[in-house]
Amino acid sequence: MLDYVDKMILAPMVRIGTLPMRLLALRYGADIVYCEELVDVKLLRSKRIENNLLGTVDYVDMTDGTVVFRTCAEEAGKVVLQIGTCCADRAAKIVDKFQGDVAGFDVNMGCPKEFSLKGGMGAALLDHPDKIQAILSNMIRHSKIPVTCKIRVKPCLEETKKLVKLISATGVAAIGVHGRTKDERPKHENRNDYIAALTEVSHVPLIANGGSKEIASFEDILKFKASTKAASVMIARAAEWNCSVFRREGMLSVDQVIRDYLMLCVDFDNQSNNSKYAVQNMLGNMQHTSVEGVATLKAQTLEELCSIWKLEEYFKSVHDDRMLDAIKLGPGPETDL
Ligand code: FNR
C-alpha cells in the first residue's frame, strides 16, 4: 500500500505525465508518479483493454480510439490516477472502475484554468468544502487504495488551515499543497512558510509542491522539503525540463534525457504529438537555437523524432520486433477498435 512519507513524487502534468515520462521519473529515482489530470467523464466512457503487444493496460476512448490512460507492470504500486471532477457519484464510479490498475487516486483541487473553474472542478472546489467532503468521502468509501487531493493555498493562512483540517478529517492518505493561491502564477514566490504552518494542523502527511523555481538538482529538492517541513515533495516543472532531477547521483544532460525519454516513447508506442510536446518542453530555448531543436519543431512522427536524436536503429528494431510479435499474437485489441 502506498504511503506518502519521505517520497519524491512526479507531479501531475497535463500532456507531460503520460506513461513514458512516468517510467522515466521512476527510473531516475522518483518514488511515486502521478498521471496527468484526466476528467471524470472521459475516464468513465473509456474501455479497458489488455494490450498484449505492448504489455500494457489501456483505457481507450471508443469514440475516437485514443488512449486515455495507459499503464504497465513497471509502475504498478507507484502510479496515482489524478482526476478532474466536481461530482461525488462520478468520482466513486472511477474508483470502482480503476482501482485494480492503479496504486492511488488524487483529486485535482488546484487547477486555475477556465475550463476547470467553469466546470466546478480544480480550484473551484476550494470554495466548496461541502463538495470536497462529499467527493473525498465517497471515493474513500469505495476505495481499497489511498485517496489524496492536491490543493492550492488560500490567500489567508487561517482559512487554508481550516481547509486542511477538514480535508484531513475525511480519511485521505495525504494532501498535496501547492504554495500559491488560485490567482497567483508561477512567477510569484511559492509560500513555503504556509506549507510549513499547515504541517502543524494536518493529521495526514502533506506533500509540498510549487518549488520548481528553487530546484535545479536533487539537493535542492531536499532543501525544498526541509523549508516546507512537509512529509514528501512533488515536482512538476523542474522534472518537465529535466526529469533526471530525481537522480541522487546527479543530473544528466538534456540530450541524454531526451534520448532516454524517446526510447520509452518507442517502447510504449506513445503518440507522436505528445512525445514531441514533451521534448519541446525539455529543449526550452534550445528549440530555436540548436540544430536538433529546429528539426524537432518540424518533426511529425515518432520515427522522425528518433532520427533527429540518433535513435533510428532503436526505432527500427523495436518496430520490427513488434511486427513479428503482432503476427504471432494474431488479431488483438488494436484490430478490435
Ligand atoms: C501542471 N500542473 C497540474 N496540476 C495538477 O494538479 N494537474 C495537472 O494535470 C497539471 N498539469 C500541469 C501541466 C504542466 C505542463 C505544468 C507545468 C503544471 C501544476 C503542477 O502540478 C504544479 O502544481 C505546479 O507546476 C507547481 O509545481 P512546480 O512546477 O513548481 O514543481
Coordinates of C-alpha atoms and ligand atoms in Angstrom, one line a residue:
M1 CA 0.0 0.0 0.0
L2 CA 1.3 3.4 -0.9
D3 CA 2.4 5.7 1.8
Y4 CA 3.3 9.3 1.4
V5 CA 6.2 9.8 3.9
D6 CA 9.7 10.7 2.6
K7 CA 8.7 10.3 -1.0
M8 CA 9.9 12.1 -4.1
I9 CA 6.9 12.4 -6.4
L10 CA 6.4 13.3 -10.1
A11 CA 3.5 15.9 -10.1
P12 CA 0.5 15.6 -12.3
M13 CA 1.1 17.5 -15.6
V14 CA -1.3 17.6 -18.5
R15 CA 0.3 16.2 -21.7
I16 CA 3.6 15.6 -19.9
G17 CA 2.7 12.9 -17.4
T18 CA 1.9 10.0 -19.8
L19 CA 3.4 6.6 -19.3
P20 CA 6.9 7.3 -20.8
M21 CA 7.6 10.3 -18.6
R22 CA 6.3 8.5 -15.5
L23 CA 8.6 5.5 -16.2
L24 CA 11.5 7.9 -16.8
A25 CA 10.9 9.6 -13.5
L26 CA 10.8 6.2 -11.7
R27 CA 13.9 5.0 -13.4
Y28 CA 15.7 8.2 -12.4
G29 CA 14.6 7.9 -8.7
A30 CA 11.1 9.1 -8.2
D31 CA 9.1 7.0 -5.7
I32 CA 5.6 7.8 -6.8
V33 CA 4.3 9.2 -10.2
Y34 CA 1.0 11.0 -10.8
C35 CA -0.6 10.8 -14.2
E36 CA -1.8 13.9 -16.0
E37 CA -5.2 15.1 -14.8
L38 CA -8.0 13.2 -16.6
V39 CA -11.5 14.4 -16.5
D40 CA -14.1 12.1 -14.9
V41 CA -16.5 11.8 -17.9
K42 CA -13.7 10.9 -20.2
L43 CA -12.4 8.2 -17.9
L44 CA -15.9 6.8 -17.4
R45 CA -16.6 6.4 -21.1
S46 CA -13.2 4.7 -21.8
K47 CA -13.0 0.9 -22.3
R48 CA -10.3 -1.2 -20.6
I49 CA -8.2 -3.2 -23.0
E50 CA -5.3 -5.5 -22.2
N51 CA -2.7 -4.7 -24.9
N52 CA -0.6 -7.9 -25.2
L53 CA 1.6 -6.4 -27.9
L54 CA 2.9 -3.6 -25.6
G55 CA 2.4 -5.4 -22.3
T56 CA 0.1 -2.5 -21.1
V57 CA -3.4 -2.0 -19.9
D58 CA -5.1 0.7 -21.9
Y59 CA -8.2 2.7 -21.3
V60 CA -9.4 3.7 -24.7
D61 CA -11.9 6.3 -25.8
M62 CA -14.2 4.3 -28.0
T63 CA -15.4 7.4 -29.8
D64 CA -12.0 8.1 -31.4
G65 CA -9.7 5.2 -30.5
T66 CA -7.3 7.4 -28.5
V67 CA -5.6 6.0 -25.4
V68 CA -6.9 8.0 -22.4
F69 CA -4.7 6.2 -19.9
R70 CA -2.0 3.6 -20.4
T71 CA -0.2 1.8 -17.6
C72 CA 2.1 -1.2 -17.2
A73 CA 3.7 -3.5 -14.6
E74 CA 6.8 -1.4 -14.1
E75 CA 4.7 1.4 -12.5
A76 CA 2.4 -1.0 -10.6
G77 CA 2.1 0.1 -6.9
K78 CA 3.5 3.5 -7.8
V79 CA 1.1 5.2 -10.2
V80 CA -1.6 7.6 -9.0
L81 CA -4.5 8.5 -11.2
Q82 CA -5.4 12.1 -10.8
I83 CA -9.0 13.0 -11.7
G84 CA -10.8 16.3 -12.5
T85 CA -14.2 16.1 -11.0
C86 CA -17.0 18.1 -9.3
C87 CA -19.3 15.1 -8.8
A88 CA -19.1 12.6 -5.9
D89 CA -21.0 9.9 -7.8
R90 CA -18.8 10.0 -10.9
A91 CA -15.7 10.1 -8.6
A92 CA -16.8 6.9 -6.9
K93 CA -17.5 5.2 -10.2
I94 CA -14.0 6.0 -11.2
V95 CA -12.7 4.3 -8.1
D96 CA -14.7 1.2 -8.8
K97 CA -13.5 1.1 -12.4
F98 CA -9.8 1.8 -12.0
Q99 CA -8.7 0.6 -8.6
G100 CA -7.4 -2.7 -9.9
D101 CA -4.9 -0.9 -12.2
V102 CA -3.5 2.0 -10.1
A103 CA -2.0 2.5 -6.7
G104 CA -3.9 5.6 -5.6
F105 CA -6.3 8.3 -6.6
D106 CA -5.9 12.0 -6.4
V107 CA -8.5 14.8 -7.0
N108 CA -7.2 18.0 -8.6
M109 CA -8.4 20.9 -6.4
G110 CA -5.8 23.4 -7.7
C111 CA -6.3 23.9 -11.4
P112 CA -7.0 27.6 -12.1
K113 CA -7.8 27.2 -15.8
E114 CA -11.1 28.5 -17.1
F115 CA -12.1 25.0 -18.3
S116 CA -11.8 23.6 -14.8
L117 CA -13.3 26.6 -13.0
K118 CA -16.4 26.8 -15.3
G119 CA -17.0 23.1 -14.8
G120 CA -16.8 23.5 -11.0
M121 CA -13.6 21.4 -10.9
G122 CA -10.0 22.1 -9.9
A123 CA -9.5 25.3 -7.8
A124 CA -13.3 26.0 -8.0
L125 CA -13.7 23.3 -5.3
L126 CA -11.6 25.2 -2.8
D127 CA -14.6 27.5 -2.1
H128 CA -17.0 24.5 -1.6
P129 CA -15.9 22.5 1.4
D130 CA -19.2 20.6 1.4
K131 CA -18.4 19.3 -2.2
I132 CA -14.8 18.5 -1.2
Q133 CA -16.1 16.4 1.7
A134 CA -18.7 14.6 -0.4
I135 CA -16.3 13.8 -3.2
L136 CA -13.4 12.5 -1.0
S137 CA -15.7 10.6 1.5
N138 CA -17.5 8.9 -1.4
M139 CA -14.2 7.9 -3.1
I140 CA -12.7 6.7 0.2
R141 CA -15.9 4.6 0.9
H142 CA -15.4 2.8 -2.4
S143 CA -11.6 2.6 -2.4
K144 CA -9.3 -0.2 -1.2
I145 CA -6.3 2.1 -2.1
P146 CA -5.3 5.5 -0.9
V147 CA -7.1 8.7 -1.9
T148 CA -5.5 12.1 -1.9
C149 CA -6.2 15.5 -3.2
K150 CA -4.0 18.4 -4.4
I151 CA -4.9 21.9 -3.3
R152 CA -3.6 25.4 -3.6
V153 CA -3.3 27.6 -0.6
K154 CA -5.8 30.4 0.1
P155 CA -4.6 34.0 0.5
C156 CA -5.5 33.7 4.2
L157 CA -3.4 31.1 6.1
E158 CA -6.1 30.6 8.8
E159 CA -8.6 29.8 6.0
T160 CA -6.2 27.3 4.5
K161 CA -5.6 25.7 7.9
K162 CA -9.4 25.2 8.2
L163 CA -9.5 23.6 4.8
V164 CA -6.6 21.3 5.5
K165 CA -8.2 20.2 8.8
L166 CA -11.5 19.5 7.0
I167 CA -9.8 17.5 4.3
S168 CA -7.6 15.5 6.6
A169 CA -10.7 14.5 8.6
T170 CA -12.2 12.8 5.5
G171 CA -9.7 10.0 5.7
V172 CA -7.4 11.0 2.8
A173 CA -4.0 9.4 2.9
A174 CA -2.2 12.7 2.2
I175 CA -2.7 16.2 0.9
G176 CA -0.7 17.8 -1.9
V177 CA -0.2 21.5 -1.3
H178 CA 0.9 23.9 -4.0
G179 CA 2.1 27.0 -2.2
R180 CA 0.4 29.5 -4.5
T181 CA -3.2 30.8 -4.5
K182 CA -5.7 30.3 -7.3
D183 CA -4.8 33.8 -8.7
E184 CA -1.0 33.5 -8.4
R185 CA 1.1 32.5 -11.3
P186 CA 4.5 30.7 -11.5
K187 CA 6.4 34.0 -11.3
H188 CA 5.0 34.5 -7.8
E189 CA 7.0 33.3 -4.8
N190 CA 5.9 29.9 -3.5
R191 CA 4.5 30.2 0.0
N192 CA 6.8 27.6 1.7
D193 CA 6.1 29.2 5.1
Y194 CA 2.3 28.5 4.6
I195 CA 3.0 24.8 3.9
A196 CA 5.3 24.6 7.0
A197 CA 2.5 26.1 9.1
L198 CA -0.1 23.7 7.6
T199 CA 2.0 20.7 8.6
E200 CA 1.2 21.7 12.2
V201 CA -2.5 21.3 11.8
S202 CA -2.8 18.4 9.4
H203 CA -3.4 14.9 10.7
V204 CA -2.1 13.3 7.5
P205 CA 1.2 13.8 5.6
L206 CA 1.5 16.9 3.4
I207 CA 3.2 16.8 0.0
A208 CA 4.9 20.1 -0.7
N209 CA 4.6 21.4 -4.2
G210 CA 5.4 24.6 -6.1
G211 CA 9.2 24.7 -5.5
S212 CA 10.5 24.2 -9.1
K213 CA 11.9 27.7 -9.4
E214 CA 14.2 26.9 -6.5
I215 CA 15.1 23.4 -7.8
A216 CA 18.0 22.7 -10.1
S217 CA 19.3 19.5 -8.5
F218 CA 18.3 16.6 -6.2
E219 CA 19.9 18.5 -3.3
D220 CA 17.5 21.4 -4.0
I221 CA 14.6 19.0 -3.7
L222 CA 15.8 18.1 -0.2
K223 CA 16.2 21.8 0.7
F224 CA 12.6 22.5 -0.5
K225 CA 11.4 19.6 1.6
A226 CA 13.2 21.0 4.7
S227 CA 11.9 24.5 4.2
T228 CA 8.3 23.4 3.9
K229 CA 8.6 20.8 6.7
A230 CA 6.4 18.5 4.5
A231 CA 6.5 14.7 4.7
S232 CA 7.1 14.5 0.9
V233 CA 7.6 16.6 -2.1
M234 CA 6.1 16.8 -5.5
I235 CA 7.9 18.2 -8.5
A236 CA 6.4 19.4 -11.7
R237 CA 8.3 21.9 -13.9
A238 CA 11.8 21.0 -12.8
A239 CA 11.0 17.4 -13.9
E240 CA 9.3 18.6 -17.1
W241 CA 12.5 20.5 -18.0
N242 CA 15.0 17.7 -16.9
C243 CA 13.5 14.6 -15.3
S244 CA 16.9 13.5 -14.1
V245 CA 16.4 16.0 -11.3
F246 CA 15.2 12.9 -9.4
R247 CA 18.7 11.3 -9.7
R248 CA 20.5 11.1 -6.4
E249 CA 23.7 10.6 -8.4
G250 CA 23.4 13.9 -10.2
M251 CA 21.6 15.3 -13.3
L252 CA 22.1 14.1 -16.9
S253 CA 22.4 16.4 -19.9
V254 CA 19.1 17.3 -21.6
D255 CA 20.2 15.5 -24.7
Q256 CA 20.6 12.3 -22.7
V257 CA 17.2 12.7 -21.0
I258 CA 15.5 13.3 -24.4
R259 CA 17.1 10.1 -25.7
D260 CA 16.0 8.1 -22.6
Y261 CA 12.5 9.6 -22.9
L262 CA 12.2 8.8 -26.6
M263 CA 13.2 5.2 -26.2
L264 CA 10.4 4.8 -23.7
C265 CA 8.0 6.5 -26.2
V266 CA 9.1 3.9 -28.8
D267 CA 8.7 1.0 -26.3
F268 CA 5.2 2.1 -25.4
D269 CA 4.1 3.5 -28.7
N270 CA 3.4 6.9 -27.3
Q271 CA 1.5 9.4 -29.5
S272 CA 4.0 11.3 -31.6
N273 CA 2.4 14.8 -30.9
N274 CA 2.5 14.0 -27.2
S275 CA 6.2 12.9 -27.4
K276 CA 7.1 16.0 -29.4
Y277 CA 5.4 18.3 -26.9
A278 CA 7.4 16.8 -24.0
V279 CA 10.7 17.0 -26.0
Q280 CA 10.0 20.7 -26.8
N281 CA 9.5 21.4 -23.2
M282 CA 12.8 19.8 -22.3
L283 CA 14.5 21.8 -25.0
G284 CA 13.1 25.2 -23.9
N285 CA 15.1 27.9 -25.8
M286 CA 17.2 25.3 -27.5
Q287 CA 14.2 24.6 -29.7
H288 CA 15.2 27.7 -31.7
T289 CA 19.0 27.8 -31.2
S290 CA 20.1 24.2 -31.7
V291 CA 20.1 22.1 -34.9
E292 CA 18.2 19.3 -33.1
G293 CA 15.8 21.8 -31.7
V294 CA 14.8 23.3 -35.0
A295 CA 14.5 19.9 -36.6
T296 CA 12.3 18.7 -33.6
L297 CA 9.9 21.6 -34.3
K298 CA 9.4 20.3 -37.8
A299 CA 9.1 16.6 -36.9
Q300 CA 5.7 15.0 -37.3
T301 CA 6.3 11.4 -36.4
L302 CA 8.0 9.5 -33.6
E303 CA 10.3 8.0 -36.2
E304 CA 11.4 11.4 -37.3
L305 CA 12.0 12.5 -33.7
C306 CA 14.1 9.4 -33.2
S307 CA 16.2 10.0 -36.2
I308 CA 17.0 13.6 -35.0
W309 CA 18.1 12.2 -31.7
K310 CA 20.2 9.3 -33.4
L311 CA 17.8 6.6 -32.4
E312 CA 16.7 5.5 -35.8
E313 CA 18.2 2.0 -35.3
Y314 CA 16.4 1.6 -31.9
F315 CA 13.1 2.7 -33.5
K316 CA 13.5 0.2 -36.4
S317 CA 14.5 -2.7 -34.2
V318 CA 11.6 -2.2 -31.8
H319 CA 9.2 -1.8 -34.6
D320 CA 10.4 -4.9 -36.5
D321 CA 10.2 -7.0 -33.3
R322 CA 6.7 -5.6 -32.7
M323 CA 5.5 -6.6 -36.2
L324 CA 6.7 -10.1 -35.6
D325 CA 5.0 -10.3 -32.2
A326 CA 1.8 -9.0 -33.8
I327 CA 1.9 -11.8 -36.3
K328 CA 2.5 -14.4 -33.5
L329 CA -0.3 -12.9 -31.3
G330 CA -2.9 -12.7 -34.2
P331 CA -5.8 -10.3 -34.2
G332 CA -5.6 -8.4 -30.9
P333 CA -7.2 -5.4 -29.2
E334 CA -5.8 -3.0 -31.8
T335 CA -7.8 -4.7 -34.5
D336 CA -10.9 -4.6 -32.3
L337 CA -11.1 -0.8 -32.5
Ligands
FNR1 C1 0.7 21.5 -14.3 N1 0.0 21.4 -13.1 C2 -1.0 20.5 -12.9 N2 -1.6 20.3 -11.7 C3 -2.5 19.3 -11.5 O1 -2.9 19.1 -10.4 N3 -2.9 18.5 -12.5 C4 -2.4 18.7 -13.8 O2 -2.8 17.9 -14.7 C5 -1.5 19.7 -14.0 N4 -0.9 19.9 -15.3 C6 0.2 20.7 -15.4 C7 0.8 20.8 -16.7 C8 2.0 21.5 -16.8 C9 2.7 21.5 -18.1 C10 2.5 22.2 -15.7 C11 3.8 23.0 -15.8 C12 1.8 22.2 -14.5 C13 0.5 22.1 -11.9 C14 1.7 21.3 -11.3 O3 1.3 20.0 -10.9 C15 2.3 22.1 -10.1 O4 1.3 22.2 -9.1 C16 2.8 23.4 -10.4 O5 3.6 23.4 -11.7 C17 3.8 23.9 -9.3 O6 4.8 23.0 -9.1 P1 6.3 23.2 -9.6 O7 6.2 23.3 -11.1 O8 6.8 24.4 -9.0 O9 7.1 21.9 -9.2

